[in-house]
């Protein structure tokens, strides 16, 4: 499957301003892709790829506990107690108290730790690997069309993400469930990404991408989705 071509088609049909990002979990560090220079947060890595960079990262390049934890690159037990409890989020205003953090975190999926050693990021139009999931930053209307295209021939509904970090909701969740996932992004990711306040996020499992693009094309011939 030519994912570069699919990436171009997705951008063309929806008139996306941002490049969709290809994400792949890898058991071994790839030899033909450069490692990220320095450390950054998982959400920043997505932003880098959205703006043209291709690279892979290991636990050593992950700056955020959430990114390391939910991508499966690091065991959360290795972090300090205040990070394991979520206490550090209380003075930041994300949660009122530790019980609220703990209750919220129970709903966050993660990739199992100890399986993968690297995560690869690239603009989909340039990816030279088979991705696991495709991350898209788009307008509400463009996101709505992706969700309609997903349901068009299957009747399948996407998963809606809440306030959890996007390393879980927009990466681990679609990877683990195989379902299209949509949301607004959490406050941390929106502060570390170059995106507009009006933007939303959608992640498509790579196995569903070709079908969804085909449906988007067919839907363009129908009354509600014809371009005016």
XYZ file of N, CA and C in Angstrom:
684
model
N 0.838 -1.191 0.000
C 0.000 0.000 0.000
C 0.880 1.251 0.000
N 0.569 2.202 -0.859
C 1.355 3.425 -0.968
C 0.798 4.472 -0.003
N 1.391 4.538 1.176
C 0.892 5.470 2.193
C 1.194 6.917 1.838
N 2.267 7.153 1.071
C 2.546 8.524 0.631
C 1.413 9.036 -0.250
N 0.954 8.188 -1.159
C -0.155 8.561 -2.043
C -1.436 8.759 -1.239
N -1.680 7.872 -0.275
C -2.870 8.019 0.562
C -2.817 9.319 1.361
N -1.622 9.675 1.814
C -1.466 10.925 2.541
C -1.800 12.125 1.684
N -1.338 12.101 0.446
C -1.646 13.199 -0.480
C -3.136 13.259 -0.797
N -3.765 12.095 -0.963
C -5.205 12.058 -1.246
C -6.008 12.604 -0.075
N -5.611 12.220 1.148
C -6.323 12.699 2.330
C -6.224 14.217 2.444
N -5.030 14.746 2.189
C -4.838 16.201 2.242
C -5.655 16.903 1.159
N -5.670 16.299 -0.028
C -6.362 16.914 -1.163
C -7.880 16.916 -0.966
N -8.438 15.772 -0.573
C -9.893 15.658 -0.442
C -10.416 16.584 0.654
N -9.718 16.605 1.778
C -10.197 17.391 2.917
C -9.643 18.811 2.936
N -8.684 19.080 2.031
C -8.019 20.389 2.019
C -7.367 20.696 3.372
N -6.609 19.720 3.851
C -5.939 19.856 5.142
C -4.776 20.842 5.055
N -4.651 21.689 6.043
C -3.512 22.600 6.117
C -2.295 21.919 6.726
N -2.534 20.981 7.634
C -1.447 20.282 8.322
C -1.218 18.904 7.719
N 0.035 18.478 7.705
C 0.350 17.139 7.235
C -0.138 16.096 8.242
N -0.873 15.077 7.805
C -1.160 13.947 8.689
C 0.159 13.284 9.098
N 0.213 12.779 10.317
C 1.446 12.199 10.855
C 1.332 10.682 10.935
N 2.335 9.993 10.402
C 2.414 8.544 10.504
C 3.186 8.183 11.773
N 2.612 7.293 12.580
C 3.253 6.844 13.821
C 3.411 5.328 13.768
N 4.600 4.862 14.157
C 4.836 3.413 14.171
C 5.647 3.025 15.403
N 5.191 1.977 16.102
C 5.955 1.421 17.212
C 6.926 0.385 16.657
N 8.152 0.382 17.162
C 9.185 -0.504 16.623
C 9.889 -1.264 17.744
N 10.031 -2.575 17.553
C 10.722 -3.408 18.532
C 12.199 -3.018 18.604
N 12.780 -2.716 17.437
C 14.191 -2.329 17.376
C 14.320 -0.888 16.902
N 15.416 -0.263 17.250
C 15.694 1.070 16.732
C 15.996 0.958 15.237
N 15.267 1.685 14.397
C 15.481 1.574 12.952
C 16.855 2.100 12.538
N 17.451 1.458 11.522
C 18.782 1.862 11.064
C 18.733 2.918 9.976
N 17.593 3.017 9.293
C 17.505 3.900 8.139
C 16.786 5.214 8.439
N 16.532 5.483 9.714
C 15.867 6.723 10.131
C 16.687 7.358 11.244
N 16.830 8.662 11.214
C 17.617 9.363 12.225
C 16.893 9.410 13.565
N 17.666 9.297 14.632
C 17.110 9.446 15.972
C 16.877 10.927 16.260
N 15.837 11.208 17.016
C 15.553 12.589 17.385
C 16.731 13.184 18.146
N 17.058 14.425 17.859
C 18.141 15.115 18.548
C 17.582 15.790 19.800
N 18.120 15.429 20.939
C 17.642 15.996 22.183
C 16.351 15.359 22.648
N 15.743 15.967 23.665
C 14.505 15.452 24.232
C 13.333 16.360 23.895
N 12.156 15.773 23.801
C 10.940 16.561 23.637
C 9.763 15.734 24.135
N 8.623 16.386 24.273
C 7.406 15.710 24.685
C 6.784 14.963 23.507
N 5.990 13.946 23.794
C 5.327 13.175 22.742
C 4.516 14.090 21.838
N 3.797 15.047 22.437
C 2.974 15.957 21.636
C 3.844 16.852 20.758
N 5.017 17.224 21.263
C 5.941 18.028 20.459
C 6.493 17.215 19.301
N 6.703 15.926 19.527
C 7.164 15.051 18.450
C 6.131 15.008 17.322
N 4.853 14.929 17.697
C 3.796 14.955 16.693
C 3.823 16.266 15.918
N 4.044 17.349 16.630
C 4.104 18.663 15.999
C 5.279 18.748 15.030
N 6.427 18.220 15.422
C 7.607 18.212 14.543
C 7.310 17.465 13.245
N 6.696 16.286 13.370
C 6.380 15.490 12.176
C 5.330 16.181 11.321
N 4.387 16.846 11.969
C 3.338 17.559 11.244
C 3.927 18.688 10.407
N 5.092 19.170 10.830
C 5.754 20.248 10.111
C 6.976 19.766 9.316
N 6.997 18.468 8.995
C 7.947 17.981 8.005
C 9.077 17.100 8.471
N 9.265 16.890 9.776
C 10.416 16.111 10.256
C 10.096 14.614 10.318
N 11.119 13.806 10.021
C 11.032 12.348 10.153
C 12.114 11.898 11.115
N 11.768 11.108 12.118
C 12.740 10.676 13.125
C 12.130 9.564 13.974
N 12.970 8.937 14.779
C 12.451 8.010 15.780
C 12.957 8.438 17.154
N 12.265 7.985 18.174
C 12.622 8.337 19.541
C 12.533 7.107 20.425
N 13.431 7.045 21.415
C 13.396 6.005 22.437
C 12.984 6.667 23.754
N 13.019 5.904 24.831
C 12.684 6.470 26.137
C 13.624 7.612 26.500
N 14.855 7.552 26.003
C 15.840 8.589 26.327
C 15.485 9.942 25.726
N 14.725 9.938 24.650
C 14.351 11.198 23.984
C 12.978 11.709 24.429
N 12.343 10.996 25.356
C 11.008 11.412 25.807
C 11.113 12.258 27.070
N 10.638 13.482 26.980
C 10.764 14.450 28.066
C 9.608 14.384 29.063
N 8.481 13.806 28.662
C 7.268 13.837 29.474
C 6.958 12.448 30.028
N 6.549 12.401 31.289
C 6.193 11.123 31.885
C 5.057 10.454 31.119
N 4.043 11.259 30.735
C 2.909 10.701 30.007
C 3.338 10.081 28.692
N 4.176 10.799 27.941
C 4.643 10.283 26.664
C 5.378 8.970 26.810
N 6.240 8.871 27.829
C 7.006 7.645 28.060
C 6.098 6.516 28.539
N 5.168 6.878 29.413
C 4.277 5.873 30.008
C 3.283 5.315 29.000
N 2.555 6.199 28.315
C 1.458 5.737 27.463
C 1.939 5.170 26.139
N 3.131 5.559 25.698
C 3.679 4.963 24.476
C 4.342 3.618 24.751
N 4.446 3.268 26.026
C 5.010 1.968 26.393
C 6.519 1.921 26.419
N 7.165 3.074 26.386
C 8.624 3.098 26.346
C 9.275 3.026 27.724
N 8.487 3.315 28.778
C 9.071 3.328 30.119
C 8.042 2.871 31.141
N 8.497 2.094 32.116
C 7.638 1.620 33.198
C 7.332 2.788 34.131
N 6.044 3.092 34.368
C 5.699 4.222 35.238
C 6.244 4.090 36.652
N 6.565 2.854 37.088
C 7.122 2.651 38.424
C 8.526 3.237 38.559
N 9.141 3.567 37.437
C 10.476 4.158 37.474
C 10.439 5.652 37.776
N 9.264 6.249 37.754
C 9.146 7.684 37.988
C 9.028 7.976 39.489
N 9.355 9.208 39.911
C 9.198 9.598 41.322
C 7.745 9.461 41.771
N 7.567 9.335 43.095
C 6.236 9.102 43.653
C 5.249 10.207 43.288
N 5.701 11.464 43.286
C 4.770 12.568 42.997
C 4.277 12.527 41.555
N 5.065 11.891 40.668
C 4.633 11.738 39.283
C 3.720 10.525 39.147
N 4.026 9.462 39.873
C 3.171 8.276 39.835
C 1.779 8.581 40.381
N 1.717 9.434 41.397
C 0.429 9.770 42.005
C -0.323 10.824 41.215
N 0.409 11.607 40.422
C -0.210 12.713 39.705
C -0.258 13.992 40.516
N 0.410 13.994 41.670
C 0.394 15.165 42.553
C 0.921 16.408 41.857
N 1.846 16.230 40.926
C 2.445 17.379 40.241
C 1.427 18.137 39.387
N 0.310 17.497 39.051
C -0.707 18.153 38.220
C -1.651 19.053 39.011
N -1.675 18.877 40.331
C -2.600 19.662 41.157
C -2.209 21.143 41.193
N -0.954 21.507 41.527
C -0.603 22.933 41.525
C -0.634 23.560 40.133
N -0.583 22.730 39.086
C -0.646 23.246 37.718
C -2.083 23.562 37.301
N -3.048 23.115 38.118
C -4.441 23.428 37.841
C -5.155 22.442 36.938
N -4.504 21.320 36.630
C -5.138 20.335 35.753
C -6.217 19.549 36.516
N -5.947 19.241 37.789
C -6.913 18.562 38.649
C -6.942 19.248 40.009
N -8.070 19.106 40.706
C -8.231 19.745 42.020
C -7.439 19.026 43.111
N -7.370 17.679 42.988
C -6.672 16.905 44.008
C -6.208 15.567 43.433
N -5.443 14.837 44.240
C -4.872 13.564 43.778
C -5.948 12.513 43.477
N -7.011 12.383 44.295
C -8.057 11.412 43.941
C -8.636 11.650 42.543
N -8.814 12.933 42.183
C -9.342 13.230 40.847
C -8.379 12.772 39.761
N -7.083 12.959 40.005
C -6.069 12.493 39.042
C -6.160 10.982 38.882
N -6.164 10.285 40.011
C -6.166 8.828 39.980
C -7.408 8.272 39.289
N -8.561 8.887 39.545
C -9.793 8.431 38.894
C -9.724 8.644 37.385
N -9.182 9.782 37.003
C -9.064 10.094 35.578
C -8.103 9.146 34.885
N -6.970 8.892 35.512
C -5.939 8.062 34.890
C -6.392 6.615 34.680
N -7.381 6.163 35.453
C -7.867 4.790 35.287
C -8.412 4.560 33.886
N -8.827 5.628 33.215
C -9.420 5.505 31.876
C -8.410 5.661 30.746
N -7.155 5.928 31.087
C -6.129 6.145 30.055
C -5.483 4.829 29.644
N -5.612 4.463 28.382
C -4.941 3.263 27.873
C -3.479 3.553 27.589
N -2.658 2.523 27.684
C -1.242 2.643 27.318
C -0.805 1.410 26.542
N 0.218 1.583 25.732
C 0.852 0.448 25.069
C 1.679 -0.282 26.128
N 1.634 -1.586 26.125
C 2.318 -2.355 27.170
C 3.817 -2.084 27.152
N 4.347 -1.821 28.330
C 5.765 -1.527 28.474
C 6.611 -2.785 28.259
N 7.792 -2.617 27.675
C 8.730 -3.717 27.511
C 8.686 -4.394 26.164
N 7.740 -4.016 25.311
C 7.638 -4.629 23.982
C 8.430 -3.831 22.944
N 8.242 -2.514 22.962
C 8.841 -1.664 21.939
C 9.976 -0.809 22.514
N 10.951 -0.556 21.671
C 12.097 0.263 22.066
C 12.116 1.622 21.395
N 11.244 1.823 20.407
C 11.256 3.101 19.692
C 9.882 3.379 19.098
N 9.624 4.658 18.893
C 8.435 5.101 18.166
C 8.912 5.991 17.029
N 8.393 5.742 15.824
C 8.809 6.479 14.631
C 7.721 7.477 14.256
N 8.153 8.676 13.885
C 7.233 9.749 13.494
C 7.654 10.294 12.125
N 6.660 10.593 11.276
C 6.961 11.184 9.966
C 5.699 11.785 9.370
N 5.847 12.792 8.505
C 4.679 13.210 7.719
C 4.233 12.023 6.878
N 2.957 11.742 6.818
C 2.474 10.576 6.077
C 2.909 10.619 4.616
N 2.951 11.804 4.039
C 3.305 11.927 2.623
C 4.769 11.585 2.362
N 5.579 11.469 3.430
C 6.999 11.156 3.271
C 7.399 9.859 3.972
N 6.466 9.211 4.650
C 6.796 8.033 5.452
C 7.290 6.884 4.574
N 8.451 6.333 4.920
C 9.008 5.190 4.198
C 8.874 3.926 5.044
N 7.794 3.832 5.760
C 7.500 2.669 6.593
C 5.990 2.508 6.654
N 5.549 1.351 7.089
C 4.112 1.101 7.224
C 3.666 1.565 8.606
N 2.853 2.594 8.696
C 2.481 3.134 10.004
C 1.465 2.254 10.730
N 1.352 2.510 12.013
C 0.317 1.857 12.820
C -0.929 2.721 12.895
N -0.731 4.021 13.118
C -1.849 4.954 13.183
C -1.473 6.263 12.494
N -2.503 7.000 12.080
C -2.323 8.281 11.397
C -2.984 9.366 12.236
N -2.201 10.348 12.648
C -2.676 11.442 13.491
C -2.940 12.673 12.631
N -4.129 13.257 12.797
C -4.535 14.394 11.971
C -4.994 15.550 12.852
N -4.474 16.739 12.582
C -4.995 17.965 13.180
C -5.801 18.670 12.099
N -7.050 19.001 12.395
C -7.936 19.511 11.357
C -9.021 20.398 11.962
N -9.866 20.940 11.101
C -11.020 21.718 11.572
C -12.109 20.767 12.030
N -13.091 21.299 12.748
C -14.213 20.477 13.190
C -14.956 19.872 12.001
N -15.120 20.641 10.935
C -15.823 20.141 9.747
C -15.047 19.000 9.090
N -13.726 19.154 8.990
C -12.917 18.093 8.391
C -12.956 16.833 9.257
N -12.921 17.010 10.571
C -13.016 15.865 11.472
C -14.360 15.179 11.349
N -15.427 15.967 11.221
C -16.757 15.402 11.035
C -16.812 14.547 9.777
N -16.175 14.996 8.705
C -16.198 14.237 7.457
C -15.431 12.921 7.590
N -14.336 12.935 8.344
C -13.606 11.683 8.583
C -14.490 10.697 9.330
N -15.197 11.179 10.334
C -16.072 10.305 11.119
C -17.231 9.770 10.279
N -17.794 10.618 9.414
C -18.850 10.150 8.510
C -18.295 9.109 7.540
N -17.081 9.323 7.049
C -16.468 8.371 6.114
C -16.200 7.039 6.790
N -15.859 7.095 8.065
C -15.640 5.860 8.814
C -16.935 5.065 8.960
N -18.040 5.783 9.149
C -19.343 5.122 9.342
C -20.041 4.795 8.023
N -19.595 5.392 6.932
C -20.298 5.353 5.649
C -20.650 3.935 5.199
N -19.696 3.026 5.256
C -19.948 1.660 4.787
C -19.954 0.636 5.914
N -19.735 1.091 7.145
C -19.621 0.150 8.259
C -20.601 0.420 9.388
N -21.097 1.672 9.451
C -21.939 2.043 10.579
C -21.172 2.152 11.877
N -19.837 2.125 11.782
C -18.986 2.145 12.974
C -18.802 3.553 13.504
N -18.897 3.708 14.802
C -18.688 5.007 15.423
C -17.267 5.101 15.975
N -16.686 6.300 15.891
C -15.375 6.531 16.464
C -15.459 6.670 17.971
N -14.294 6.690 18.603
C -14.208 6.895 20.039
C -13.925 8.362 20.318
N -14.640 8.937 21.253
C -14.407 10.326 21.623
C -13.469 10.405 22.805
N -12.422 11.227 22.674
C -11.442 11.373 23.746
C -11.857 12.493 24.686
N -11.523 12.333 25.956
C -11.848 13.330 26.970
C -10.612 14.192 27.255
N -10.335 14.449 28.516
C -9.249 15.361 28.888
C -7.908 14.659 29.079
N -7.853 13.365 28.774
C -6.608 12.625 28.932
C -5.542 13.105 27.970
N -4.267 12.848 28.267
C -3.177 13.282 27.399
C -3.241 12.604 26.034
N -2.844 13.332 24.992
C -2.998 12.780 23.638
C -2.049 11.618 23.360
N -0.974 11.480 24.164
C -0.114 10.306 24.004
C -0.899 9.038 24.306
N -1.953 9.159 25.129
C -2.867 8.048 25.366
C -4.033 8.098 24.384
N -4.808 9.195 24.435
C -6.070 9.250 23.690
C -5.899 9.247 22.181
N -4.848 9.883 21.665
C -4.677 10.014 20.221
C -3.592 9.104 19.654
N -2.977 8.295 20.502
C -1.934 7.381 20.025
C -2.168 5.967 20.552
N -2.077 5.793 21.874
C -2.232 4.453 22.444
C -3.639 3.898 22.239
N -4.663 4.746 22.411
C -6.051 4.267 22.286
C -6.345 3.735 20.878
N -6.104 4.504 19.799
C -6.375 3.948 18.467
C -5.470 2.756 18.139
N -4.249 2.757 18.679
C -3.362 1.612 18.452
C -3.927 0.355 19.116
N -4.381 0.483 20.359
C -4.845 -0.677 21.119
C -6.248 -1.127 20.717
N -7.101 -0.188 20.295
C -8.489 -0.545 19.983
C -8.756 -0.753 18.500
N -7.903 -0.162 17.640
C -8.139 -0.235 16.198
C -9.301 0.631 15.751
N -9.668 1.630 16.564
C -10.814 2.480 16.247
C -10.376 3.920 15.982
N -11.082 4.558 15.049
C -10.883 5.985 14.812
C -11.202 6.721 16.113
N -10.335 7.641 16.490
C -10.494 8.366 17.750
C -10.424 9.865 17.490
N -11.275 10.625 18.148
C -11.301 12.072 17.939
C -11.369 12.793 19.277
N -10.877 14.013 19.311
C -10.930 14.782 20.542
C -10.383 16.178 20.331
N -10.268 16.899 21.431
C -9.845 18.296 21.378
C -8.400 18.479 21.820
N -7.781 17.417 22.324
C -6.444 17.540 22.872
C -6.503 18.025 24.305
N -5.518 17.653 25.106
C -5.470 18.100 26.491
C -4.744 19.436 26.578
N -4.842 20.095 27.727
C -4.279 21.434 27.884
C -2.765 21.439 27.689
N -2.084 20.372 28.130
C -0.632 20.313 27.974
C -0.205 20.235 26.518
N -0.857 19.361 25.759
C -0.474 19.198 24.353
C -0.740 20.470 23.557
N -1.844 21.135 23.849
C -2.178 22.344 23.094
C -1.196 23.474 23.397
N -0.543 23.426 24.558
C 0.458 24.436 24.883
C 1.790 24.157 24.211
N 2.011 22.899 23.833
C 3.305 22.523 23.267
C 3.238 22.217 21.771
N 2.108 22.523 21.144
C 1.972 22.294 19.710
C 1.583 23.585 19.009
N 2.025 23.715 17.781
C 1.712 24.900 16.983
C 0.405 24.668 16.237
N -0.697 24.747 16.979
C -2.006 24.529 16.377
C -2.939 25.658 16.785
N -4.020 25.827 16.043
C -4.974 26.897 16.303
C -5.980 26.471 17.369
N -6.544 27.431 18.093
C -7.551 27.107 19.106
C -8.750 26.355 18.527
N -9.038 26.585 17.243
C -10.206 25.957 16.610
C -9.934 24.533 16.143
N -8.681 24.111 16.124
C -8.336 22.789 15.614
C -8.804 21.677 16.553
N -9.155 20.544 15.953
C -9.425 19.322 16.715
C -8.439 18.256 16.233
N -8.493 17.070 16.847
C -7.567 15.990 16.509
C -8.342 14.725 16.185
N -7.863 13.996 15.197
C -8.446 12.705 14.829
C -7.301 11.744 14.534
N -7.402 10.530 15.044
C -6.402 9.509 14.712
C -7.095 8.333 14.041
N -6.502 7.911 12.924
C -7.065 6.822 12.112
C -6.120 5.624 12.160
N -6.571 4.444 12.584
C -5.731 3.252 12.454
C -5.344 3.058 10.985
N -4.095 2.750 10.721
C -3.624 2.656 9.335
C -4.423 1.640 8.526
N -4.912 0.606 9.181
C -5.685 -0.429 8.478
C -7.002 0.101 7.935
N -7.472 1.240 8.465
C -8.747 1.820 8.036
C -8.571 2.972 7.052
N -7.333 3.400 6.814
C -7.104 4.622 6.053
C -7.578 4.538 4.612
N -7.232 3.486 3.907
C -7.615 3.353 2.501
C -9.126 3.336 2.340
N -9.815 2.606 3.211
C -11.280 2.538 3.162
C -11.896 3.909 3.399
N -11.395 4.620 4.383
C -11.941 5.935 4.716
C -11.720 6.921 3.581
N -10.557 6.884 2.948
C -10.291 7.781 1.819
C -11.197 7.450 0.648
N -11.380 6.166 0.373
C -12.286 5.747 -0.697
C -13.704 6.241 -0.421
N -14.121 6.138 0.824
C -15.457 6.616 1.196
C -15.571 8.129 1.065
N -14.537 8.850 1.462
C -14.551 10.309 1.319
C -14.737 10.708 -0.142
N -14.049 10.010 -1.046
C -14.171 10.302 -2.480
C -15.593 10.045 -2.965
N -16.176 8.921 -2.561
C -17.532 8.586 -2.991
C -18.540 9.564 -2.391
N -18.334 9.944 -1.155
C -19.242 10.872 -0.480
C -19.269 12.238 -1.161
N -18.173 12.605 -1.826
C -18.111 13.886 -2.529
C -19.122 13.948 -3.683
N -19.628 12.791 -4.101
C -20.611 12.760 -5.180
C -22.047 12.822 -4.650
N -22.196 12.832 -3.334
C -23.507 12.796 -2.697
C -23.938 14.208 -2.248
N -25.228 14.356 -2.070
C -25.821 15.667 -1.799
C -25.198 16.426 -0.634
N -25.088 15.787 0.512
C -24.636 16.492 1.704
C -23.144 16.841 1.673
N -22.366 16.136 0.861
C -20.904 16.297 0.906
C -20.323 16.885 -0.379
N -21.183 17.254 -1.318
C -20.671 17.891 -2.537
C -20.052 19.239 -2.208
N -18.937 19.527 -2.870
C -18.281 20.813 -2.660
C -19.035 21.890 -3.400
N -19.212 23.017 -2.741
C -19.955 24.108 -3.359
C -19.014 25.240 -3.759
